[in-house]
Coordinates of C-alpha atoms and ligand atoms in Angstrom, one line a residue:
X51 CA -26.5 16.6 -54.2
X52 CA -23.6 17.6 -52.6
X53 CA -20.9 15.3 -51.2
X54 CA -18.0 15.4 -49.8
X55 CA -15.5 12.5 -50.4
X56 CA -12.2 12.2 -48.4
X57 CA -9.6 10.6 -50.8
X58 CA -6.8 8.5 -48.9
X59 CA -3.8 7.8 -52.1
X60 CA -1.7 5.8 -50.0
X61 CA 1.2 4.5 -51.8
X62 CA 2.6 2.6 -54.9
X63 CA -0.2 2.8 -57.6
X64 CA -2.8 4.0 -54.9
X65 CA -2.1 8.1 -56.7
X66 CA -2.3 6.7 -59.8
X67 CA -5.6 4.6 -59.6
X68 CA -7.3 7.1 -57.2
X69 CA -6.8 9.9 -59.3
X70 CA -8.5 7.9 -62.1
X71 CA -11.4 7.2 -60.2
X72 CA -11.7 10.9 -59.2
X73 CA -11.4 11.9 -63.2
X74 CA -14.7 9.3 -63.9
X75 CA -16.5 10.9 -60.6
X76 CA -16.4 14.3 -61.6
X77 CA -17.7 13.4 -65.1
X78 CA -20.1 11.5 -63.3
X79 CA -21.2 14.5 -61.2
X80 CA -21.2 16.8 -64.3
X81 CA -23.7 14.6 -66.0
X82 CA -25.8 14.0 -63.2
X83 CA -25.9 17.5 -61.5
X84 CA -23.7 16.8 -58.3
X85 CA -20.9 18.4 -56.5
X86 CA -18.5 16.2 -55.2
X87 CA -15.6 18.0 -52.8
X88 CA -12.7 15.5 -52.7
X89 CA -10.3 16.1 -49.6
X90 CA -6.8 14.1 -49.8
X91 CA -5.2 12.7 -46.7
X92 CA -1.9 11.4 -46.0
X93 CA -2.1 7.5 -44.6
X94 CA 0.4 4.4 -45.4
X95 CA 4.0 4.8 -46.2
X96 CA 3.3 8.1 -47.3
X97 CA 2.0 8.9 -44.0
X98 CA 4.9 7.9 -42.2
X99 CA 7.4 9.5 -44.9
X100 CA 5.7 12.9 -43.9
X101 CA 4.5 13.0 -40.3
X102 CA 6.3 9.7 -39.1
X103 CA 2.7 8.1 -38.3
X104 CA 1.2 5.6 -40.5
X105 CA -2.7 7.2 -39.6
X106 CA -2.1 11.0 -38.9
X107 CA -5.2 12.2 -36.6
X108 CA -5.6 14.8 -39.0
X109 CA -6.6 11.8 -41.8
X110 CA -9.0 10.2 -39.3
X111 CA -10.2 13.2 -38.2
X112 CA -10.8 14.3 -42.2
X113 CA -12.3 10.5 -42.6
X114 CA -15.0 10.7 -40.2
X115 CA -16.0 13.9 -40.9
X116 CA -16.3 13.3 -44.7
X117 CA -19.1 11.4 -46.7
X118 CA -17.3 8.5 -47.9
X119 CA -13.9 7.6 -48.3
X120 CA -12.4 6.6 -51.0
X121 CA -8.5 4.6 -50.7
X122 CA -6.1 3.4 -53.0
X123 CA -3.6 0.8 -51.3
X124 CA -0.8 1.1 -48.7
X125 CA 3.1 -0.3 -48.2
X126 CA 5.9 -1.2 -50.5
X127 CA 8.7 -2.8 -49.8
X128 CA 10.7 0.5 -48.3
X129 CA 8.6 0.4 -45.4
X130 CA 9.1 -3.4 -45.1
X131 CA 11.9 -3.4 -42.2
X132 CA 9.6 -1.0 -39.6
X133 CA 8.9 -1.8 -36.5
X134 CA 5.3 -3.1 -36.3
X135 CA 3.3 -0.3 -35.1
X136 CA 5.2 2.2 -37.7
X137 CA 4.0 -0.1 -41.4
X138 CA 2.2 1.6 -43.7
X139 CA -0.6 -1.8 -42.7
X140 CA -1.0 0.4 -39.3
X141 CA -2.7 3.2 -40.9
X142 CA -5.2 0.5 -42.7
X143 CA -6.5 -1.4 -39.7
X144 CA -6.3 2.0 -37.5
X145 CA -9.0 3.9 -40.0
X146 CA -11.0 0.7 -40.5
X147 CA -10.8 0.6 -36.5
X148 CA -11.3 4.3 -36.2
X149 CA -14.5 4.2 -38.8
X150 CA -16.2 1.6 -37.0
X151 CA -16.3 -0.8 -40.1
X152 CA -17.8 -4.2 -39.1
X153 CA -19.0 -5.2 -43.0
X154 CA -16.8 -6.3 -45.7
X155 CA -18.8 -6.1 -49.0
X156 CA -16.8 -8.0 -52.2
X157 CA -18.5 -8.7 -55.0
X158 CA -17.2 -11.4 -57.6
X159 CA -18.4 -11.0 -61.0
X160 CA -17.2 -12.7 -64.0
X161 CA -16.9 -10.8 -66.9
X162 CA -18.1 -12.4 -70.4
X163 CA -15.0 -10.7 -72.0
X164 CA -12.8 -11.3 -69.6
X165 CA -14.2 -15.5 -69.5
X166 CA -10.7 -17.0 -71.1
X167 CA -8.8 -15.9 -67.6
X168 CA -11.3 -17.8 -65.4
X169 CA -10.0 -20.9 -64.5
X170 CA -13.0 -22.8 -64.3
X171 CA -14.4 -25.2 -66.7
X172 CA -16.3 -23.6 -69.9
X173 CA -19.6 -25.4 -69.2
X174 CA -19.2 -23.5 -66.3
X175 CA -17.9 -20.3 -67.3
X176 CA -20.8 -20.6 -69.7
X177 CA -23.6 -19.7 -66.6
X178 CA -21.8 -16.9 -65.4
X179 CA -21.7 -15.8 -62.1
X180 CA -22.3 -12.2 -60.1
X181 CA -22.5 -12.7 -56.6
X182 CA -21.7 -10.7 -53.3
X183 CA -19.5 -11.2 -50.6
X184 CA -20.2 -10.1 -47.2
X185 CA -18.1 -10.5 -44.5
X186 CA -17.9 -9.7 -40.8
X187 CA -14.9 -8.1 -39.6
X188 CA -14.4 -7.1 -36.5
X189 CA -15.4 -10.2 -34.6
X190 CA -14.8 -13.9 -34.6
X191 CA -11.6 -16.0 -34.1
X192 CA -9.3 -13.3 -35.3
X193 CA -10.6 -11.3 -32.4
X194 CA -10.9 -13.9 -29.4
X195 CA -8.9 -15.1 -26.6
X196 CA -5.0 -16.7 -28.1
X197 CA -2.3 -17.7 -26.2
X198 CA 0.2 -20.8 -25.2
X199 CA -0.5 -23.1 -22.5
X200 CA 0.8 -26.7 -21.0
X201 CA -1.4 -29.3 -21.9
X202 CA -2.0 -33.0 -21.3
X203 CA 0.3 -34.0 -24.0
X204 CA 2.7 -30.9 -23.8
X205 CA 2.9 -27.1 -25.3
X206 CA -0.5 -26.4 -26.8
X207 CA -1.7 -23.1 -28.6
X208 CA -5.4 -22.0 -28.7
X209 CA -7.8 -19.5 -30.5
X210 CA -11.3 -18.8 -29.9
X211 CA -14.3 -17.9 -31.8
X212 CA -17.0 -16.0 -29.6
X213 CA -20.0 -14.0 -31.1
X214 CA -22.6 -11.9 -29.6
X215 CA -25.9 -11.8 -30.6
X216 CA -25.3 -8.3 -31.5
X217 CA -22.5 -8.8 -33.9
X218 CA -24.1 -10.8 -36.1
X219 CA -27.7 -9.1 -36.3
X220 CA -25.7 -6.0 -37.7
X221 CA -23.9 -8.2 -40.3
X222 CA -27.0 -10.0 -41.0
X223 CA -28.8 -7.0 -42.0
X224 CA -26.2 -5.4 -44.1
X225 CA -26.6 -8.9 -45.9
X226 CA -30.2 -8.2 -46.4
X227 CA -30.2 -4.6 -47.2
X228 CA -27.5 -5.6 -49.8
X229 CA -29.5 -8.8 -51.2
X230 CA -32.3 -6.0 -51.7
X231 CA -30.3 -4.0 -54.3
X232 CA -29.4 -6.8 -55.5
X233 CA -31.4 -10.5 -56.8
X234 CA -33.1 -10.7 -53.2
X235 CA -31.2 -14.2 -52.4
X236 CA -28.9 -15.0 -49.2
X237 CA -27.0 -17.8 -48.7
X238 CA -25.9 -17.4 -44.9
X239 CA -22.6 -20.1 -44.6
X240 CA -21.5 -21.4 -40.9
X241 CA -20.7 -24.6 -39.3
X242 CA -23.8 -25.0 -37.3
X243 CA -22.9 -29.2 -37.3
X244 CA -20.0 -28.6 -35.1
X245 CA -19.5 -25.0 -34.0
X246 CA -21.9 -23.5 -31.4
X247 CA -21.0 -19.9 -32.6
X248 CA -22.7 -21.4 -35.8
X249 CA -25.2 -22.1 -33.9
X250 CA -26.2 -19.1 -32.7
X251 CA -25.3 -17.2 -36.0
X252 CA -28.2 -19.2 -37.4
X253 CA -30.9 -18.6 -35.4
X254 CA -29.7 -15.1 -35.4
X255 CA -29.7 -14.9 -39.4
X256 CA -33.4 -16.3 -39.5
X257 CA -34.9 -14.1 -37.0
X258 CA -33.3 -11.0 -39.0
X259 CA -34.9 -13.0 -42.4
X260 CA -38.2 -12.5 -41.0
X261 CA -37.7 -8.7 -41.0
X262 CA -37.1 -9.1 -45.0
X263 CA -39.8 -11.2 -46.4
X264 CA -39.1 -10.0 -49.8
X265 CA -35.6 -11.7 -49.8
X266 CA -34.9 -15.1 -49.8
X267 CA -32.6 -16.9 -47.2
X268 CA -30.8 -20.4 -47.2
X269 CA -28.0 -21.8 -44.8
X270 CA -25.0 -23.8 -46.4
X271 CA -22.2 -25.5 -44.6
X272 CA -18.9 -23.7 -45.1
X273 CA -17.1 -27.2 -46.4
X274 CA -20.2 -27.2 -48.9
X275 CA -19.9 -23.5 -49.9
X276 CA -15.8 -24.2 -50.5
X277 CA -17.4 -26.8 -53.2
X278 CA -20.2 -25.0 -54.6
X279 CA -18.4 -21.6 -55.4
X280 CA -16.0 -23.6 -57.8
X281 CA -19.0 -26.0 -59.2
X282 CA -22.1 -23.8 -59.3
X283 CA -20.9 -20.2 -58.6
X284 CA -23.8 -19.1 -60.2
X285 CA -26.1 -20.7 -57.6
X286 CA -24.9 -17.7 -55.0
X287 CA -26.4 -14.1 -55.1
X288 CA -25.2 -12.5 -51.7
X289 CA -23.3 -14.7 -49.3
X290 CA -23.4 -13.7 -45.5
X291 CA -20.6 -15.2 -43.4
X292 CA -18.2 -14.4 -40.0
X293 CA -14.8 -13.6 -40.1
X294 CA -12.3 -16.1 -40.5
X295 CA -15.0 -18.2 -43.4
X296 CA -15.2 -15.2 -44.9
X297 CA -11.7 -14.3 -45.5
X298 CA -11.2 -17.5 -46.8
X299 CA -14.1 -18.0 -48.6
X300 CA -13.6 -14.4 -50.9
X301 CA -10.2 -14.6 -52.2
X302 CA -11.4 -18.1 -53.5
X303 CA -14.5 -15.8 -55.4
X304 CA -11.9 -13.8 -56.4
X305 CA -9.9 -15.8 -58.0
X306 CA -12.6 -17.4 -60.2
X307 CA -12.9 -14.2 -61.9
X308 CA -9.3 -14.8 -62.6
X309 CA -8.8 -10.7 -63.1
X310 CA -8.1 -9.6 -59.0
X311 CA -7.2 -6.5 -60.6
X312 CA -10.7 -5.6 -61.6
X313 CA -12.5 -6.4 -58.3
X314 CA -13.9 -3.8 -55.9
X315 CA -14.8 -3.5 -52.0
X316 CA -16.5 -1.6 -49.4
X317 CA -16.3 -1.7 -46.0
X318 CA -18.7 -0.2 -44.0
X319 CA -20.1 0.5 -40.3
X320 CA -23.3 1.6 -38.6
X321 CA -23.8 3.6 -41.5
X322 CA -23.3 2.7 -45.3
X323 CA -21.1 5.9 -45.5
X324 CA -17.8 3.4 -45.4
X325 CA -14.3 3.3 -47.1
X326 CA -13.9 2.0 -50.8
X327 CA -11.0 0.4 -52.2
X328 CA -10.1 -2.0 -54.7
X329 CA -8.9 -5.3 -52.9
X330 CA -5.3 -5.7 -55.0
X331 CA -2.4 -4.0 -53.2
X332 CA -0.4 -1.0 -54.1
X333 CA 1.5 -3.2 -56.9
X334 CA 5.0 -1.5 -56.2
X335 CA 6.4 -3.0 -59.6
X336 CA 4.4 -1.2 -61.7
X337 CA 4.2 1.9 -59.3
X338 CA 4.6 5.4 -61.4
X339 CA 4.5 3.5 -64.7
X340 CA 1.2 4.4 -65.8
X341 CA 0.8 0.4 -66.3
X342 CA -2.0 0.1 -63.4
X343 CA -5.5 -1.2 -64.1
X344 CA -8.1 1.4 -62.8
X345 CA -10.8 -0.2 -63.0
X346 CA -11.1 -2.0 -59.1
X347 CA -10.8 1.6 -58.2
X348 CA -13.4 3.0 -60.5
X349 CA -15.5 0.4 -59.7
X350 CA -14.7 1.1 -55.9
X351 CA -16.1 4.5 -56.5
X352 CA -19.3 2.8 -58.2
X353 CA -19.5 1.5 -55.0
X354 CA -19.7 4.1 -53.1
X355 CA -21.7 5.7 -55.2
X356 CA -24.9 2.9 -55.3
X357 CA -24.0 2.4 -50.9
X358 CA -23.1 5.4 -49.4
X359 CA -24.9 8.6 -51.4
X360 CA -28.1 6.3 -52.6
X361 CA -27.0 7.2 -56.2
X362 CA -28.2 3.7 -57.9
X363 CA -28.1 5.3 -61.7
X364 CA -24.5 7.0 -61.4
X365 CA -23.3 3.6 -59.8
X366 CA -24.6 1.8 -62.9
X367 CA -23.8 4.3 -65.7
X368 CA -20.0 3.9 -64.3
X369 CA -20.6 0.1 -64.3
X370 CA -22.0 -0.1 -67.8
X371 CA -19.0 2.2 -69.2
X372 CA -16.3 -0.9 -67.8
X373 CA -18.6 -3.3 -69.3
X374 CA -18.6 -1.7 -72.6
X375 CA -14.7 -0.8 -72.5
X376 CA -13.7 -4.7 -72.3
X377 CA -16.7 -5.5 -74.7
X378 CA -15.2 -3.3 -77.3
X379 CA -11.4 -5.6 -76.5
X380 CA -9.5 -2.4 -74.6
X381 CA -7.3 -3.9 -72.1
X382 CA -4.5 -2.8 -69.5
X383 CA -1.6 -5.3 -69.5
X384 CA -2.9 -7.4 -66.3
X385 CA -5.8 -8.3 -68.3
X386 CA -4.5 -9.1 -71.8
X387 CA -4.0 -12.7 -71.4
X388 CA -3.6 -14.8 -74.3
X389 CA -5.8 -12.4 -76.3
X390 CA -2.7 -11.0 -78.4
X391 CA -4.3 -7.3 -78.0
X392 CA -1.8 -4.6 -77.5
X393 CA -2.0 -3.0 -73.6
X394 CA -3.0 0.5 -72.9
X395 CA -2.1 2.7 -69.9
X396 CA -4.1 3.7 -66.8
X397 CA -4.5 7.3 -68.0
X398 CA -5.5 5.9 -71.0
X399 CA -7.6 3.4 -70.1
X400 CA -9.5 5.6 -68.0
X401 CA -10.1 8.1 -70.9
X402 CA -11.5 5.3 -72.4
X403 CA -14.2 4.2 -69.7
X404 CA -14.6 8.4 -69.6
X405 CA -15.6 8.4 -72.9
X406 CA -18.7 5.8 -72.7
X407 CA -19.8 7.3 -69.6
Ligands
LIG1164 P1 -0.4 -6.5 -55.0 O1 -1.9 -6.8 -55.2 O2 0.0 -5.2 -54.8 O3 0.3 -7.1 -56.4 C1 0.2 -8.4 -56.8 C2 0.5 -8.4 -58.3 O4 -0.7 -7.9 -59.0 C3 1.7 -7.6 -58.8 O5 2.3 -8.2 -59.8 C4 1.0 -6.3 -59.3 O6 1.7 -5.6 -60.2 C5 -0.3 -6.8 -59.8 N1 -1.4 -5.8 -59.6 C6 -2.1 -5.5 -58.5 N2 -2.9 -4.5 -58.7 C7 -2.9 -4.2 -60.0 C8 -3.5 -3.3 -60.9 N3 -4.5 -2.5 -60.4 N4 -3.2 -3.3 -62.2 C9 -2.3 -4.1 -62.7 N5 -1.6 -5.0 -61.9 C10 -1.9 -5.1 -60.6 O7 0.1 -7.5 -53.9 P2 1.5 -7.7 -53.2 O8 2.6 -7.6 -54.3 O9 1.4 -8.9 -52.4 O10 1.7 -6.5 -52.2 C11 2.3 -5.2 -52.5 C12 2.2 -4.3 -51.4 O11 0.8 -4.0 -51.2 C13 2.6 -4.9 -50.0 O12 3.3 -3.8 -49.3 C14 1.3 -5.3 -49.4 O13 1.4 -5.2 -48.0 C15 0.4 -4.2 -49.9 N6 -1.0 -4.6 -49.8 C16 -1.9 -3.6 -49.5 C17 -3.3 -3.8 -49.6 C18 -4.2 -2.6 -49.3 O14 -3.7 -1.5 -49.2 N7 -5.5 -2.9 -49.1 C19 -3.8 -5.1 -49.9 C20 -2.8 -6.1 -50.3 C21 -1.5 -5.8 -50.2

């Protein structure tokens, strides 16, 4: 197959750890007889350094015409005092916007050699967990009505949630084409007890279910699936939920794999064709030190790989070469821990998932 594969740097470590990624694709494609045509666009800081615009029309244009896209991170703090609509963040929302990407997809996996940095307890830690985030994200509270008003007891501010039907069908079936690649389970989370967009997200999310009878489908309250993640994370295969729960609800799966910089993410529209990116930031402390962990970023690419192009052995041949670098104790320096093992660079450390490709 051929593919092409527009690559978006951005700033800070986003060269560094994209380029890695790029390195493991083309081996990738090598092995398994594919041509993969990577196109770089400007966007973030770099973007605005350049052309003055945080989102060129040249990178959107590049993006949508592309396969997949594949992103590093944006800002730093030299961008920090722009005014709103010039920050490197611009250029994020604007090709998420401009891609149409309505599904966040985070998987949380703990990692047995990484299992001393997850804070949970070891009985715990001793089940493992591997589950899938998926979020909706372009509907919900953080799109709704706001605003000030005088009410009965004074100044009052208010937000509000609205769905449509339509909004969560789409999400609900990204959550059961994902569950299918996956264990086959869905945990759909709401607030159906109080909220009446929970309501409706329910019914919604069990009519879709009939349309997948080979996958399971449960409903859990949010408050409860706040609990369970930290006392039974590996109860939860793929988790569907809207907006604002979502948000909320991954960076608390996140953390439990206490190693952020290791986790991957896809975001993706009508089509799984979408934009991959590790969920860290562009870590401006360690920009241009060759001290960045690659691995959300290779694993990005895994990603797109298994989503976009349909290429199920690839995504797992660059899975099972991360698993088998930490197995054999190689570690960049935001993943040493208490271990006492001496850290390696990101050019190295992607030599070293290159090599048990
Ligand atoms: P960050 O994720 O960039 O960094 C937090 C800490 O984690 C830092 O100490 C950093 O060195 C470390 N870290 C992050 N990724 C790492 C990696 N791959 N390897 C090793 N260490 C890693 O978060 P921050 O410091 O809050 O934000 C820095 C900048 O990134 C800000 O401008 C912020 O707006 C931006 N940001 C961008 C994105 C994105 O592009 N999607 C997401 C979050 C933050």
């Amino acid at each position: 197959m051929e593919k092409n594969i527009a690559l978006l740097r951005g700033d800070g470590i986003g060269p560094e750890i994209v380029d890695s990624a790029v390195k493991v694709l083309e081996v990738v494609a090598e092995k398994f007889g594919h041509t993969f045509n990577f196109m770089p666009y400007l966007i973030g800081g770099a973007a605005i350094d350049e052309t003055g615009n945080p989102l060129p029309q040249e990178t959107i244009d590049g993006c949508l015409a592309a396969d997949s896209v594949l992103l590093g991170a944006v800002g730093g703090p030299k961008w920090d005092t722009m005014p709103a609509n010039l920050r490197p963040e611009k250029g994020l929302l604007g090709i998420r916007a401009a891609m149409g990407l309505y599904t966040n997809l985070r998987p949380a996996k703990l990692y047995p050699a990484l299992k001393d940095e997850c804070p949970l307890r070891a009985d715990i830690v001793a089940q493992g967990f591997d589950l899938m985030m998926v979020r909706e994200l372009t509907g919900g509270i953080y799109f709704g009505e706001r605003g000030r008003r005088e009410g009965k007891h004074g100044p009052e501010a208010y937000d509000t949630e609205a769905y449509s039907v339509m909004e969560v069908e789409r999400i609900a079936r990204a959550a059961f084409e994902s569950a299918r690649k996956r264990r086959k389970n869905v945990i759909s989370i709401d607030k159906a007890n109080v909220l009446e967009t929970s309501r409706l997200w329910r019914e919604t999310i069990h009519r879709i279910a009939e349309e997948y009878p080979d996958v399971t489908c449960t409903d859990m309250l949010v408050d409860n699936a706040a609990m369970q993640l930290v006392r039974r994370p590996s109860q939860f295969d793929v988790v569907v939920t809207s907006n604002m729960f979502g948000d909320i609800l991954s960076d608390e799966a996140s953390q439990i794999t206490g190693s952020i910089g290791m986790l991957p993410s896809a975001s993706l529209g009508a089509t799984n064709r979408g934009l991959y990116e590790p969920i860290h930031g562009s870590a401006p402390d360690i920009a241009g030190q060759n001290k960045a962990n690659p691995i959300a970023t290779i694993l990005s690419a895994a990603m797109m790989l298994r989503y976009a192009f349909d290429m199920m052995d690839e995504a797992d041949c660059i899975e099972k070469a991360v698993d088998a670098v930490l197995n054999d104790g190689i570690r960049t320096a935001d993943i040493v821990g208490s271990s006492g093992i001496a850290p390696i660079g990101c050019v190295e450390m992607t030599e070293e998932v290159i090599k048990r490709l």
